[in-house]
């Protein structure tokens, strides 16, 4: 796809870039997305796997599912989209990643400023004493238990739970102060994360969506680039580098 000249000019004149990402940016790394034709929620029920009462009802089942996802993530690698965002750090003062993903791929690709709105699958904590267990926890079919006797859970945000306040506050500030706000690989239907799109819009940022299809927010952005993130983001970096004579 040819990146529109207006998009390149907006990016070149920007001081601060924010990349708001969802499961779609990790799809080309082999990590399943949640909605749409092959989405996880077509086969599994979030109310059985991704909320606290489901966890208390059946901690072993929930752990089995997260352990399975962790294995997929450990076998995956960042893709060209993650690396393109990390590369932008060489050309711009401020490149902030605000991700809904829990897969750690932005960090592994070299991004430095990352706000994790929905937690991180590599971290775990005890529901009773809140001791963190971030080393690899052996899982033999039973949910791990803390030394205090409490159940250990993944440090991810489940449906109906609050987002980590510090991460969300920092993300709102980033959305308020950026010049260009990219929305990459998200259906933008889960709140309050999706509200950041409107925060950025209200602040006057230039909104660029990158998705393989139209979404709920496509009509609210300045530019909707339809295609794979792993193809479009490297093309944007390429175009920026050429203009900067690099
Ligand atoms: N490149 C760009 N976009 C893609 C690609 C790709 N290669 N593949 C899929 N997409 C798009 C899909 O079209 C869809 O719009 O990525 C989006 C993925 O949407 P969801 O599966 O809904 O994922 P996400 O938006 O991250 O979900 C938000 O919901 O279940 C919760 O906590 C979970 O963080 C997640 C939240």
Short mmCIF file of N, CA and C and ligand atoms in Angstrom, two decimals, residues 21-25 27-28 33-36 39 41 100-101 118 157 159 184-190 210-215 227-230, ligand 1:
data_model
loop_
_atom_site.label_atom_id
_atom_site.label_comp_id
_atom_site.label_asym_id
_atom_site.label_seq_id
_atom_site.Cartn_x
_atom_site.Cartn_y
_atom_site.Cartn_z
N UNK A 21 -2.13 -0.21 20.97
CA UNK A 21 -2.18 -1.49 20.23
C UNK A 21 -3.09 -2.51 20.90
N UNK A 22 -3.56 -3.44 20.08
CA UNK A 22 -4.40 -4.55 20.53
C UNK A 22 -3.89 -5.86 19.95
N UNK A 23 -4.67 -6.91 20.17
CA UNK A 23 -4.26 -8.28 19.81
C UNK A 23 -3.84 -8.41 18.35
N UNK A 24 -4.40 -7.57 17.48
CA UNK A 24 -4.11 -7.68 16.04
C UNK A 24 -2.65 -7.45 15.71
N UNK A 25 -1.93 -6.67 16.54
CA UNK A 25 -0.52 -6.43 16.23
C UNK A 25 0.32 -7.68 16.50
N UNK A 27 -0.99 -10.76 15.96
CA UNK A 27 -1.57 -11.87 15.16
C UNK A 27 -0.49 -12.47 14.25
N UNK A 28 0.37 -11.63 13.67
CA UNK A 28 1.40 -12.14 12.74
C UNK A 28 2.55 -12.80 13.50
N UNK A 33 -6.21 -13.71 18.10
CA UNK A 33 -6.95 -12.50 18.54
C UNK A 33 -8.23 -12.97 19.23
N UNK A 34 -8.99 -12.00 19.78
CA UNK A 34 -10.18 -12.36 20.58
C UNK A 34 -11.47 -12.35 19.79
N UNK A 35 -11.62 -11.39 18.84
CA UNK A 35 -12.90 -11.24 18.13
C UNK A 35 -12.66 -11.39 16.64
N UNK A 36 -13.78 -11.41 15.90
CA UNK A 36 -13.63 -11.61 14.45
C UNK A 36 -13.63 -13.10 14.16
N UNK A 39 -11.57 -15.48 16.25
CA UNK A 39 -11.35 -14.98 17.62
C UNK A 39 -11.53 -16.04 18.69
N UNK A 41 -12.89 -15.66 21.53
CA UNK A 41 -14.22 -15.62 22.17
C UNK A 41 -15.30 -16.25 21.29
N UNK A 100 -2.98 -3.05 25.02
CA UNK A 100 -3.99 -3.87 25.70
C UNK A 100 -3.47 -5.31 25.79
N UNK A 101 -2.35 -5.58 25.15
CA UNK A 101 -1.82 -6.94 25.08
C UNK A 101 -1.02 -7.29 26.34
N UNK A 118 -3.75 -3.89 30.40
CA UNK A 118 -4.42 -5.13 30.84
C UNK A 118 -3.46 -6.10 31.50
N UNK A 157 -5.72 -8.08 33.71
CA UNK A 157 -6.98 -7.43 34.08
C UNK A 157 -8.13 -8.24 33.49
N UNK A 159 -12.33 -9.15 32.96
CA UNK A 159 -13.56 -8.37 32.74
C UNK A 159 -14.14 -7.97 34.10
N UNK A 184 -3.56 0.51 16.45
CA UNK A 184 -3.06 -0.63 15.65
C UNK A 184 -3.63 -1.96 16.15
N UNK A 185 -4.38 -2.64 15.31
CA UNK A 185 -4.79 -4.02 15.61
C UNK A 185 -5.71 -4.15 16.80
N UNK A 186 -6.68 -3.21 16.90
CA UNK A 186 -7.66 -3.37 17.98
C UNK A 186 -9.07 -3.12 17.44
N UNK A 187 -10.02 -3.90 17.98
CA UNK A 187 -11.43 -3.71 17.58
C UNK A 187 -11.98 -2.48 18.29
N UNK A 188 -11.25 -1.99 19.28
CA UNK A 188 -11.63 -0.76 20.02
C UNK A 188 -13.05 -0.84 20.57
N UNK A 189 -13.40 -1.99 21.13
CA UNK A 189 -14.74 -2.15 21.72
C UNK A 189 -14.68 -2.35 23.23
N UNK A 190 -13.46 -2.47 23.80
CA UNK A 190 -13.35 -2.73 25.24
C UNK A 190 -12.95 -1.44 25.95
N UNK A 210 -4.55 1.42 11.89
CA UNK A 210 -3.98 0.36 11.05
C UNK A 210 -4.70 -0.92 11.43
N UNK A 211 -5.49 -1.48 10.51
CA UNK A 211 -6.27 -2.68 10.80
C UNK A 211 -6.56 -3.38 9.47
N UNK A 212 -6.79 -4.71 9.58
CA UNK A 212 -7.07 -5.45 8.32
C UNK A 212 -8.49 -5.19 7.85
N UNK A 213 -9.30 -4.57 8.71
CA UNK A 213 -10.69 -4.27 8.29
C UNK A 213 -11.19 -3.03 9.02
N UNK A 214 -12.32 -2.51 8.57
CA UNK A 214 -12.94 -1.36 9.23
C UNK A 214 -13.34 -1.76 10.66
N UNK A 215 -13.31 -0.78 11.57
CA UNK A 215 -13.74 -1.08 12.95
C UNK A 215 -14.75 0.00 13.39
N UNK A 227 -4.90 -2.93 6.17
CA UNK A 227 -3.86 -3.88 5.80
C UNK A 227 -3.23 -4.44 7.06
N UNK A 228 -2.26 -5.34 6.88
CA UNK A 228 -1.62 -5.98 8.04
C UNK A 228 -0.63 -5.01 8.70
N UNK A 229 -0.65 -5.01 10.02
CA UNK A 229 0.26 -4.12 10.76
C UNK A 229 1.71 -4.44 10.42
N UNK A 230 2.00 -5.74 10.23
CA UNK A 230 3.37 -6.17 9.93
C UNK A 230 3.86 -5.72 8.56
N1 LIG B 1 -2.85 -6.35 11.43
C1 LIG B 1 -3.68 -5.39 11.91
N2 LIG B 1 -4.86 -5.65 12.52
C2 LIG B 1 -5.21 -6.95 12.66
C3 LIG B 1 -4.40 -8.02 12.19
C4 LIG B 1 -3.18 -7.68 11.55
N3 LIG B 1 -2.34 -8.61 11.07
N4 LIG B 1 -5.04 -9.20 12.48
C5 LIG B 1 -6.19 -8.88 13.11
N5 LIG B 1 -6.31 -7.54 13.21
C6 LIG B 1 -7.36 -6.76 13.86
C7 LIG B 1 -8.76 -7.34 13.77
O1 LIG B 1 -9.41 -6.89 12.58
C8 LIG B 1 -9.42 -6.73 15.03
O2 LIG B 1 -9.97 -5.45 14.73
O3 LIG B 1 -7.05 -6.76 15.25
C9 LIG B 1 -8.25 -6.54 15.99
C10 LIG B 1 -8.26 -7.49 17.17
O4 LIG B 1 -9.41 -7.19 17.93
P1 LIG B 1 -9.70 -8.07 19.25
O5 LIG B 1 -9.51 -9.50 18.97
O6 LIG B 1 -11.01 -7.58 19.79
O7 LIG B 1 -8.53 -7.66 20.25
P2 LIG B 1 -8.42 -6.35 21.13
O8 LIG B 1 -9.03 -5.18 20.45
O9 LIG B 1 -7.01 -6.24 21.57
O10 LIG B 1 -9.31 -6.74 22.43
C11 LIG B 1 -9.31 -5.84 23.52
O11 LIG B 1 -10.49 -7.49 24.82
O12 LIG B 1 -10.77 -9.71 25.44
C12 LIG B 1 -10.25 -8.49 25.83
O13 LIG B 1 -8.46 -8.16 27.33
C13 LIG B 1 -8.75 -8.57 26.02
O14 LIG B 1 -7.08 -6.86 25.60
C14 LIG B 1 -8.19 -7.55 25.03
C15 LIG B 1 -9.37 -6.62 24.80
#
